[in-house]
Amino acid sequence: MKPKIEDVAKLAGVSPTTVSRVLNNRGYIGEKTRQKVDEAIKELNYYPNEVARSLFGKKTNLLGVIFPTTSNPFYGQLIFHLETLASSLGYKVLLCNSQGREDKEIEYLEMLQRHQVDGIIAGAHNEGIEAYSIPGLPVVGVDRYFSDTIPVVSSDNYEGGRLATELLIKRGCSTIIHINGPISLKTPANLRRKAYEDVMKEHELPHLTYEMESEETEERVLQQLFDANPKVDGIFASDDIIASKVLRVAKTKGIHIPNQVKLIGYDGTETQQLMLPELSTILQPIKLIAEKALDLLIKQIEGGKEEIPYEVVLPITLLESETTR
Amino acid sequence: MKPKIEDVAKLAGVSPTTVSRVLNNRGYIGEKTRQKVDEAIKELNYYPNEVARSLFGKKTNLLGVIFPTTSNPFYGQLIFHLETLASSLGYKVLLCNSQGREDKEIEYLEMLQRHQVDGIIAGAHNEGIEAYSIPGLPVVGVDRYFSDTIPVVSSDNYEGGRLATELLIKRGCSTIIHINGPISLKTPANLRRKAYEDVMKEHELPHLTYEMESEETEERVLQQLFDANPKVDGIFASDDIIASKVLRVAKTKGIHIPNQVKLIGYDGTETQQLMLPELSTILQPIKLIAEKALDLLIKQIEGGKEEIPYEVVLPITLLESETTR
DNA sequence: TTGTATGCGTTATCAA
DNA sequence: TTGATAACGCATACAA
């Protein structure tokens, strides 16, 4: 079937070792020999079997990437950058959609270990999992704390929450509500909420946070939100998806945004910029997050003695648009 | 470091063969032996090395998935379903973002072969590539013809194009323009355009198709479109991203949609339904496409003699919303 | 400069 | 019911 190194060797009239040398450019090789081997490789359309290489070499060049779902443009975009960058560095990505489910995450984690991945980048909005602490397996968290030894990359969630809240206040809002996704205790994203509360307190305004538990009840919760808070004039949604839902519910209730209620979201994905550019939002440096996370992971894998920082915080940008004007 | 089968064997006081038997539930095993082995496995926290298994077994349970980018919600959602389903069937996904570049595709193809993937699912909007015809390597195309032996899964693009165009006509449009992404000769998505032209001809209306070549010139092309066609009253965009751009440009030009121009897109991703629900569109059965593509691929891999259809066409759904009312 | 022998971790074959 | 041995494809140590 597929040609192996031995087939190449035979055709070139040399030993497998020599072929291996040519392939890896290691040791001394005669010029003529190299040519013969190269020809044989081309003729047989040979390429090395990475599985065998991995088994021997104790390195697979495989990276595990665990996030809730590529359906969500934020993760889709982040994973795009992760994979593209990894690819340019010679690493391949094993994709895992955890759907925010801990059982899935644990399954994937085991699978990735069985496949001997060189490292894992993971982010998902639920509790940190002890299972990620695997001796000898480098891990980097994105927007998520796993343990005090696993580095975390995130954007400046506190500053983002602050900018968002302050913008609403500056635009004249005083009854401002914050809407979260499901609670996530160990997530830097919590800082968005903390910042919101801090800013409100600083301005001596009352704060109120809603949490969207399940997808099913979201619409109802949002309806109730408007009914229960007739004086609400500002909403800070913790991501653009939630902001979109707010927009839709407001519309059905005849509430005009931004005239009656101003709204700001969070994330600023390419898709949001295209599909919903009128939404004010906090732009996360998605590509930068990917770069930094990968950088930390590969530093661990290729292990210079370089000190790895425990936490990297990247800058965000306020993107004001129509929903806060 | 990581325990191997031999470590387990030693601890359990049996041979590696026996451990392997327990792991794979193959052959006869004494009840006590099994218990001892199970205990040793737990104690050492052992799990088998899939790389070694793959090398021996000639099967990796790895699937290559090549699409332009997970940043695009359509592919993001498709890949989510592909991976989730594959995972439930015991397969893992190696992710490849080709960015619509043929050179990248070819690179990825080689990489996937080196890694001995069991099969490949690919879709990307450019020419079919001969390189995909790899003896012994099952491939399935999504919305893309590679060769006459590689099966293709797509949704009913012709019917979708027809429904979209007919809707615009029914809503009173007569000067209807179609906007494509970059030309893609070998893509079933071309049928959208064909259907548009057919329907226009049937109604004895003139047809005109614009093609968005590069991202840079898009905005200008769209501007020109409106300037050059002041009487345009209907636009059929070949995907929702393009439709979003039309919406934006129309707004800057003070053209009201749907009052002056009606607009319909194509895809109907979850993200679009959330962020831009007012856009009329053709809903592709993304999950179904994933299911069918995977089904065809796995049938080839696990190779019952079952006949594999060359082409599978899945039904689409018209989703009318405000931009055509 | 090149070749031989060995091992990476697993499983299948065959013998015990 | 269990164990010794060989083989998967490759790259290294060592010898030539």
XYZ file of C-alpha atoms (C1' of nucleotides) in Angstrom:
682
model
C 0.000 0.000 0.000
C 1.621 3.144 1.246
C 5.338 3.160 0.635
C 7.521 3.004 3.703
C 11.000 4.124 4.330
C 12.214 0.691 3.415
C 10.661 0.888 -0.044
C 12.406 4.140 -0.655
C 15.667 2.641 0.541
C 15.343 -0.299 -1.784
C 14.564 1.834 -4.782
C 17.458 4.159 -4.045
C 19.777 1.296 -3.346
C 20.641 2.458 0.140
C 19.720 1.568 3.686
C 16.643 2.847 5.544
C 18.931 4.758 7.847
C 20.270 6.772 4.985
C 16.794 7.618 3.835
C 15.938 8.714 7.330
C 19.026 10.895 7.315
C 17.988 12.561 4.130
C 14.476 13.091 5.411
C 15.641 14.709 8.592
C 18.770 16.340 7.279
C 20.803 14.805 10.006
C 24.407 13.645 9.905
C 26.613 13.390 6.864
C 25.102 12.475 3.550
C 26.825 12.132 0.220
C 25.518 14.438 -2.445
C 24.817 11.665 -4.908
C 23.154 9.582 -2.266
C 20.894 12.436 -1.345
C 19.863 12.876 -4.928
C 19.110 9.209 -5.396
C 17.030 9.190 -2.268
C 15.182 12.341 -3.208
C 14.317 10.844 -6.551
C 13.086 7.639 -5.008
C 10.942 9.640 -2.583
C 9.359 11.529 -5.416
C 8.899 8.503 -7.553
C 7.113 6.609 -4.820
C 5.305 9.690 -3.615
C 6.582 8.858 -0.199
C 6.002 10.881 2.920
C 6.860 9.786 6.426
C 4.365 8.202 8.753
C 3.883 10.616 11.608
C 2.367 7.961 13.797
C 5.548 5.951 13.741
C 7.572 9.083 14.241
C 5.468 10.059 17.207
C 5.780 6.664 18.785
C 9.494 6.794 18.583
C 10.057 10.423 19.169
C 7.828 10.901 22.161
C 6.298 13.958 20.524
C 3.173 14.141 18.396
C 3.005 17.812 17.476
C -0.644 17.525 18.304
C -2.427 20.136 20.406
C -5.793 19.664 22.047
C -8.164 22.608 21.905
C -11.224 22.491 24.129
C -13.922 25.153 23.933
C -17.693 25.092 24.266
C -18.558 25.310 20.587
C -17.259 26.564 17.272
C -20.835 27.595 16.524
C -20.305 30.609 18.697
C -18.415 33.147 16.607
C -16.213 34.158 19.498
C -14.850 30.668 19.907
C -14.969 30.085 16.180
C -12.755 33.068 15.612
C -10.462 32.271 18.511
C -10.031 28.708 17.322
C -9.407 29.885 13.795
C -6.490 31.937 15.005
C -5.249 29.220 17.314
C -5.239 26.644 14.564
C -3.765 28.915 11.923
C -0.966 29.966 14.182
C -0.340 26.459 15.465
C -0.171 25.235 11.923
C 2.459 27.792 11.042
C 4.519 26.506 13.956
C 4.240 22.891 12.937
C 1.504 21.901 15.340
C -1.849 20.355 14.507
C -5.091 20.883 16.345
C -7.413 18.251 17.721
C -10.743 20.004 18.058
C -13.027 19.435 21.039
C -16.457 21.029 21.463
C -17.209 20.599 25.131
C -20.596 22.302 24.953
C -19.896 23.687 28.382
C -20.411 20.229 29.839
C -17.995 19.018 32.427
C -18.515 15.366 31.540
C -17.600 16.087 27.940
C -14.537 17.988 29.026
C -13.338 15.094 31.110
C -13.948 12.682 28.266
C -12.020 14.882 25.876
C -9.219 15.300 28.346
C -8.747 11.588 28.589
C -8.951 11.206 24.855
C -6.293 13.842 24.348
C -3.985 12.125 26.784
C -4.458 8.808 25.051
C -3.503 10.492 21.828
C -0.386 11.866 23.473
C -1.009 15.491 22.609
C 1.877 17.764 23.423
C -0.342 20.329 25.103
C -3.849 21.641 25.621
C -5.519 25.016 25.345
C -8.877 25.154 26.992
C -11.546 27.615 27.883
C -15.085 27.012 28.858
C -17.365 28.855 31.111
C -17.834 26.648 34.066
C -15.946 25.573 37.121
C -12.280 24.902 36.937
C -11.664 21.192 36.773
C -8.987 19.453 38.740
C -8.731 16.977 35.907
C -6.725 19.505 33.951
C -3.805 19.189 36.306
C -1.960 16.440 34.525
C 1.674 15.913 35.417
C 3.840 16.522 32.405
C 1.082 17.848 30.195
C 1.288 21.578 29.496
C -2.039 23.385 29.625
C -3.073 26.971 29.102
C -6.441 28.364 30.066
C -8.235 31.044 28.114
C -10.492 33.153 30.286
C -10.505 30.407 32.829
C -8.699 29.468 36.006
C -7.953 25.807 36.352
C -5.416 25.688 39.119
C -2.676 27.848 40.481
C -0.127 26.272 38.214
C -1.969 26.532 34.911
C -1.403 29.872 33.205
C -4.381 31.918 32.122
C -4.722 34.260 29.194
C -7.572 36.690 29.073
C -8.382 40.167 28.042
C -8.846 42.890 30.569
C -12.304 41.957 31.715
C -12.330 44.378 34.591
C -11.405 47.308 32.402
C -13.929 46.142 29.818
C -16.703 46.010 32.379
C -15.675 49.405 33.635
C -15.617 51.010 30.203
C -18.980 49.547 29.322
C -20.644 50.691 32.497
C -19.065 54.113 32.446
C -20.176 54.622 28.871
C -23.780 53.931 29.793
C -23.523 56.366 32.669
C -21.888 58.977 30.505
C -24.746 58.568 28.053
C -27.167 59.437 30.795
C -28.305 56.069 32.050
C -28.906 55.642 35.748
C -30.890 52.440 36.050
C -28.444 50.042 34.563
C -28.791 46.293 34.598
C -26.083 43.767 33.937
C -26.882 40.458 32.289
C -24.597 37.480 32.642
C -24.469 34.082 31.081
C -24.539 31.143 33.458
C -22.545 31.793 36.594
C -18.915 30.971 36.205
C -17.077 31.256 39.436
C -13.588 30.716 38.184
C -13.636 32.871 35.133
C -11.898 36.168 34.633
C -15.099 37.165 32.846
C -16.564 37.561 36.298
C -14.521 40.653 36.530
C -16.881 42.256 34.050
C -19.570 41.977 36.607
C -17.360 43.079 39.424
C -16.343 46.157 37.455
C -19.965 46.935 36.704
C -20.849 46.767 40.364
C -17.849 48.827 41.390
C -18.606 51.554 38.907
C -22.238 51.678 39.899
C -21.260 51.993 43.528
C -18.792 54.727 42.747
C -21.611 56.645 41.138
C -23.955 55.773 43.981
C -26.254 53.979 41.650
C -28.016 50.712 42.435
C -26.759 47.636 40.647
C -28.698 44.608 39.568
C -27.401 41.532 37.796
C -29.467 38.970 35.970
C -28.202 35.553 35.119
C -29.339 33.616 32.106
C -29.373 30.076 33.304
C -30.639 27.916 30.501
C -31.352 28.684 26.896
C -34.990 27.738 27.352
C -35.786 30.293 29.988
C -33.791 33.132 28.522
C -36.593 34.770 26.624
C -38.848 34.660 29.657
C -36.160 36.062 31.907
C -35.613 38.932 29.527
C -39.303 39.644 29.281
C -39.507 39.709 33.053
C -36.484 41.910 33.207
C -38.264 44.649 31.318
C -41.539 44.143 33.176
C -39.932 44.143 36.582
C -37.729 47.130 35.841
C -39.830 49.629 33.938
C -37.320 52.347 34.695
C -34.342 50.536 33.227
C -32.506 52.801 30.814
C -29.242 50.950 30.337
C -28.197 47.343 29.872
C -24.726 45.899 29.905
C -24.808 42.411 28.441
C -21.834 40.201 29.141
C -21.576 39.098 25.530
C -22.903 40.084 22.141
C -25.142 37.053 21.821
C -27.004 38.044 24.958
C -27.078 41.621 23.736
C -28.702 40.396 20.529
C -31.388 38.687 22.511
C -31.998 41.801 24.534
C -32.346 43.718 21.328
C -34.913 41.287 20.017
C -36.992 41.154 23.171
C -36.939 44.934 23.487
C -38.256 45.160 19.971
C -41.155 42.827 20.657
C -42.023 44.878 23.711
C -41.935 48.087 21.761
C -39.016 49.420 23.709
C -36.767 51.564 21.565
C -33.029 51.131 21.722
C -31.218 53.442 22.260
C -33.934 56.046 22.859
C -35.536 54.356 25.843
C -32.832 51.921 26.796
C -29.175 51.981 25.870
C -27.348 48.732 25.334
C -23.784 47.541 25.210
C -22.459 44.050 24.620
C -19.111 42.309 24.842
C -16.773 40.500 22.430
C -16.839 42.323 19.108
C -16.366 39.343 16.834
C -15.962 39.832 13.104
C -19.388 38.336 12.676
C -20.974 40.794 15.057
C -19.241 43.656 13.293
C -20.775 42.464 10.064
C -24.204 41.385 11.181
C -24.893 43.742 14.039
C -22.555 46.712 13.675
C -25.028 49.020 15.393
C -24.346 47.296 18.702
C -21.927 49.060 20.985
C -19.546 46.557 22.436
C -16.218 45.835 24.043
C -13.795 44.479 21.505
C -11.690 41.580 22.697
C -8.292 41.141 21.045
C -9.146 37.654 19.893
C -6.141 37.140 17.691
C -3.844 38.406 20.397
C -5.414 36.072 22.915
C -4.769 33.172 20.570
C -1.190 34.262 20.011
C -0.437 34.656 23.661
C -2.076 31.411 24.682
C -0.202 29.487 22.040
C 3.002 31.231 22.967
C 2.674 30.198 26.591
C 1.780 26.670 25.644
C 4.664 26.198 23.288
C 7.086 27.694 25.731
C 6.003 25.038 28.176
C 6.247 22.289 25.587
C 9.577 23.237 24.155
C 10.597 24.161 27.609
C 13.284 26.740 27.655
C 13.813 27.479 31.324
C 12.048 30.700 30.664
C 9.693 31.756 33.385
C 6.052 31.366 32.375
C 3.782 34.055 33.771
C 0.762 32.774 35.609
C -1.586 35.318 34.140
C -1.568 37.408 30.998
C -4.069 40.200 30.616
C -4.577 41.763 27.202
C -6.077 45.152 26.416
C -9.633 45.632 25.221
C -11.182 48.426 23.188
C -14.462 50.222 23.526
C -16.412 50.206 20.288
C -19.253 52.637 20.519
C -22.038 52.421 18.026
C -25.713 53.243 17.754
C -27.142 51.325 20.682
C -25.610 53.747 23.141
C -26.082 56.973 21.235
C 6.688 8.795 33.331
C 3.461 7.593 31.838
C 2.736 4.041 32.780
C 2.765 1.554 29.946
C 1.091 -1.744 29.538
C 4.159 -3.423 30.914
C 3.948 -1.491 34.172
C 0.390 -2.593 34.595
C 1.379 -6.157 33.831
C 4.111 -6.121 36.416
C 1.897 -4.677 39.102
C -0.844 -7.172 38.361
C 1.605 -10.022 38.148
C 0.607 -11.045 34.661
C 1.962 -10.629 31.151
C 1.437 -7.612 28.912
C -0.631 -9.790 26.622
C -3.099 -10.449 29.373
C -3.415 -6.780 30.158
C -4.069 -6.095 26.515
C -6.744 -8.764 26.555
C -8.460 -7.131 29.477
C -8.247 -3.734 27.863
C -9.794 -4.918 24.640
C -12.063 -7.563 26.056
C -10.693 -10.083 23.658
C -10.248 -13.808 24.180
C -10.616 -15.695 27.437
C -9.719 -14.035 30.693
C -9.966 -15.436 34.168
C -12.216 -13.493 36.471
C -9.571 -13.010 39.132
C -7.007 -12.022 36.570
C -9.313 -9.407 35.165
C -9.863 -7.965 38.600
C -6.170 -7.793 39.352
C -5.525 -6.075 36.074
C -8.367 -3.636 36.528
C -7.021 -2.702 39.902
C -3.529 -2.183 38.580
C -4.896 -0.006 35.801
C -6.687 2.169 38.288
C -3.815 2.325 40.664
C -1.421 3.462 37.984
C -4.014 5.620 36.304
C -3.116 3.864 33.125
C -4.718 4.450 29.756
C -3.519 3.043 26.480
C -1.271 4.930 24.107
C -3.306 5.519 20.968
C -0.229 6.297 18.965
C 1.138 2.832 19.517
C -2.267 1.356 18.847
C -2.546 3.284 15.631
C 0.855 2.199 14.463
C 0.018 -1.393 14.965
C -3.606 -1.346 14.082
C -3.411 0.591 10.858
C -6.265 2.809 12.037
C -6.037 6.130 13.817
C -9.685 7.066 14.321
C -8.615 10.507 13.201
C -10.611 12.486 10.685
C -9.360 15.501 8.787
C -11.771 18.386 8.409
C -10.852 21.112 5.936
C -12.940 24.267 5.589
C -12.094 27.898 4.934
C -12.478 29.190 8.478
C -14.255 28.515 11.738
C -14.623 32.275 12.035
C -17.467 32.091 9.596
C -20.510 30.958 11.566
C -21.665 28.674 8.780
C -18.490 26.643 8.891
C -18.237 27.053 12.632
C -21.649 25.525 13.060
C -21.053 22.815 10.484
C -17.768 21.856 12.089
C -19.362 21.858 15.510
C -21.834 19.258 14.348
C -19.221 17.286 12.480
C -16.955 17.096 15.481
C -19.693 16.371 17.972
C -21.076 13.579 15.882
C -17.666 12.177 15.050
C -16.799 12.178 18.711
C -19.898 10.167 19.536
C -18.795 7.604 16.975
C -15.295 7.293 18.368
C -13.559 9.536 15.850
C -11.482 12.609 16.544
C -11.195 15.673 14.383
C -8.047 17.303 13.104
C -9.067 20.845 12.263
C -7.789 22.644 9.172
C -8.629 26.232 8.270
C -7.731 26.502 4.610
C -8.733 30.147 4.298
C -9.926 29.318 0.823
C -6.330 29.023 -0.309
C -5.392 26.166 -2.501
C -1.807 26.089 -1.284
C -3.010 25.725 2.288
C -5.360 22.978 1.286
C -2.592 21.044 -0.346
C -0.369 21.497 2.665
C -3.114 20.279 4.961
C -3.851 17.351 2.721
C -0.304 16.178 2.942
C -0.209 16.722 6.670
C -3.367 14.663 7.103
C -1.916 11.835 5.090
C 1.246 11.879 7.132
C -0.863 11.604 10.225
C -2.664 8.644 8.721
C -6.160 10.009 9.117
C -8.881 7.513 8.334
C -10.804 9.975 6.195
C -11.352 13.577 5.222
C -14.330 15.871 4.990
C -13.652 19.015 3.019
C -15.480 21.962 1.651
C -14.132 25.199 0.409
C -15.278 27.520 -2.237
C -12.758 27.236 -4.967
C -11.793 24.841 -7.688
C -11.885 21.150 -7.065
C -8.403 19.890 -6.465
C -7.059 16.732 -7.977
C -4.924 16.346 -4.898
C -7.952 15.076 -3.043
C -8.017 11.901 -5.069
C -5.859 9.801 -2.845
C -5.944 6.057 -3.335
C -7.256 4.378 -0.235
C -8.199 7.567 1.536
C -11.949 8.129 1.849
C -13.042 11.711 1.231
C -16.408 13.436 1.268
C -17.023 16.881 -0.156
C -19.443 19.353 1.327
C -20.857 21.708 -1.262
C -17.947 20.927 -3.498
C -17.108 18.617 -6.356
C -13.629 17.170 -6.223
C -13.779 14.377 -8.723
C -16.322 11.956 -10.044
C -15.494 9.428 -7.394
C -15.675 11.641 -4.343
C -19.189 11.908 -2.964
C -20.687 15.326 -2.382
C -23.177 16.412 0.235
C -24.993 19.672 -0.184
C -28.323 21.224 0.392
C -30.661 21.908 -2.460
C -28.953 24.998 -3.811
C -31.039 25.162 -6.926
C -34.274 25.060 -4.994
C -32.879 27.575 -2.539
C -31.949 29.977 -5.313
C -35.350 29.480 -6.823
C -37.240 30.104 -3.613
C -35.213 33.213 -2.889
C -35.704 34.706 -6.314
C -39.362 33.819 -6.491
C -39.958 35.405 -3.121
C -38.473 38.687 -4.296
C -40.659 38.593 -7.384
C -43.721 37.734 -5.373
C -42.975 40.697 -3.168
C -43.071 42.941 -6.201
C -39.447 43.259 -7.184
C -38.574 43.349 -10.838
C -35.010 44.650 -10.982
C -33.311 41.966 -9.006
C -29.579 41.583 -8.644
C -27.730 38.534 -7.472
C -24.484 38.854 -5.541
C -22.017 36.029 -5.356
C -18.875 35.412 -3.417
C -15.779 34.653 -5.477
C -16.523 32.495 -8.464
C -16.535 28.846 -7.666
C -16.881 26.760 -10.732
C -17.151 23.410 -9.104
C -19.507 24.195 -6.326
C -23.123 23.170 -6.046
C -23.612 26.667 -4.668
C -23.397 27.813 -8.252
C -26.810 26.367 -8.640
C -28.097 29.242 -6.576
C -27.074 31.553 -9.323
C -28.331 29.266 -12.030
C -31.714 29.089 -10.335
C -31.802 32.854 -10.006
C -31.136 33.277 -13.688
C -33.654 30.631 -14.661
C -36.389 32.169 -12.574
C -35.678 35.626 -13.903
C -35.851 34.328 -17.438
C -39.083 32.533 -16.728
C -40.526 35.827 -15.623
C -38.940 37.617 -18.547
C -36.937 39.793 -16.241
C -33.336 40.792 -16.814
C -30.759 39.181 -14.598
C -27.511 40.609 -13.371
C -24.945 38.963 -11.173
C -22.185 40.682 -9.268
C -19.196 38.880 -7.936
C -17.337 39.957 -4.854
C -13.767 39.186 -5.635
C -11.647 40.318 -2.746
C -12.578 41.559 0.681
C -10.891 44.861 0.002
C -12.982 45.853 -2.962
C -16.291 44.627 -1.633
C -17.477 47.872 -0.194
C -16.650 49.716 -3.388
C -18.356 47.114 -5.525
C -21.476 47.379 -3.440
C -21.446 51.170 -3.622
C -21.125 50.958 -7.374
C -23.874 48.423 -7.508
C -26.355 50.872 -6.091
C -25.042 53.759 -8.169
C -25.059 51.816 -11.404
C -28.459 50.313 -10.796
C -30.669 53.048 -9.388
C -33.760 51.031 -10.189
C -32.715 47.946 -8.269
C -35.528 46.857 -5.970
C -34.421 43.395 -4.988
C -31.155 41.738 -4.039
C -30.440 38.068 -3.581
C -27.157 37.629 -1.756
C -25.541 34.222 -1.926
C -24.856 34.177 1.783
C -25.851 36.037 4.912
C -22.474 37.682 5.346
C -22.768 39.337 1.968
C -26.356 40.233 2.770
C -25.131 41.931 5.933
C -22.730 43.997 3.918
C -25.479 44.980 1.513
C -27.578 46.041 4.451
C -24.789 48.221 5.762
C -23.957 49.864 2.475
C -27.625 50.517 1.747
C -27.896 52.230 5.075
C -24.966 54.528 4.403
C -26.514 55.416 1.072
C -29.838 56.180 2.655
C -31.555 53.360 0.855
C -34.295 51.837 2.940
C -34.608 48.083 3.157
C -37.191 46.719 2.530
C -39.107 49.775 1.398
C -36.870 50.672 -1.514
C -34.948 47.463 -1.929
C -35.840 44.027 -0.682
C -33.092 41.672 0.381
C -32.673 37.978 0.953
C -29.600 36.072 2.060
C -28.546 32.462 2.326
C -27.477 30.100 5.144
C -29.538 30.874 8.221
C -26.940 30.110 10.842
C -27.829 30.230 14.516
C -25.725 33.340 14.794
C -27.592 35.090 12.016
C -30.908 34.131 13.608
C -29.721 35.769 16.791
C -27.871 38.786 15.487
C -29.769 39.579 12.330
C -33.169 37.914 12.574
C -34.756 40.573 10.390
C -32.910 39.213 7.379
C -34.926 36.934 5.141
C -32.824 33.950 4.197
C -32.641 30.405 2.984
C -32.039 28.070 5.866
C -29.520 25.329 5.197
C -29.924 22.110 7.199
C -26.460 22.397 8.649
C -26.749 19.617 11.159
C -28.196 17.303 8.555
C -25.374 18.120 6.168
C -22.880 17.196 8.868
C -24.698 13.981 9.633
C -24.908 12.913 6.041
C -21.326 13.787 5.233
C -20.060 11.881 8.220
C -22.305 8.987 7.416
C -20.905 8.722 3.915
C -17.366 9.033 5.142
C -17.689 6.386 7.800
C -19.408 4.031 5.442
C -16.392 4.317 3.221
C -13.987 3.856 6.099
C -15.683 0.943 7.732
C -16.517 -0.245 4.290
C -19.538 -2.427 4.219
C -20.051 -3.212 0.555
C -22.897 -0.777 0.719
C -23.240 1.408 -2.308
C -22.223 5.007 -1.624
C -24.261 7.583 -3.507
C -22.248 10.085 -5.464
C -24.396 13.004 -4.501
C -26.726 13.730 -1.612
C -28.987 16.742 -1.772
C -30.692 17.910 1.395
C -33.781 20.095 1.664
C -33.645 23.799 2.472
C -36.242 26.077 4.019
C -37.321 29.584 3.187
C -37.209 31.834 6.215
C -38.977 35.060 5.451
C -38.427 38.018 7.695
C -38.528 41.782 7.518
C -36.090 42.491 4.710
C -38.549 41.184 2.146
C -41.789 42.455 3.635
C 29.887 8.609 4.710
C 26.856 4.531 5.325
C 24.710 0.284 7.421
C 23.046 -2.922 11.391
C 20.657 -3.582 15.344
C 17.432 -2.011 18.694
C 13.406 0.065 20.807
C 9.153 3.270 20.970
C 3.929 0.780 23.120
C 0.676 -2.025 21.409
C -1.690 -6.241 19.616
C -2.001 -10.682 17.001
C -0.211 -15.198 16.387
C 1.006 -19.223 18.079
C 2.473 -22.236 21.506
C 2.078 -23.765 26.273
C -6.675 -19.473 30.336
C -2.105 -17.415 29.772
C 2.558 -16.082 27.956
C 6.566 -15.402 24.618
C 7.513 -13.433 20.266
C 7.125 -10.758 16.251
C 5.578 -6.781 13.825
C 3.612 -1.912 12.881
C 7.261 2.382 10.567
C 10.635 5.124 12.086
C 15.054 7.159 14.177
C 18.885 6.575 17.105
C 23.396 4.471 18.973
C 26.925 2.249 17.501
C 29.776 -0.149 14.334
C 31.947 -0.320 9.933
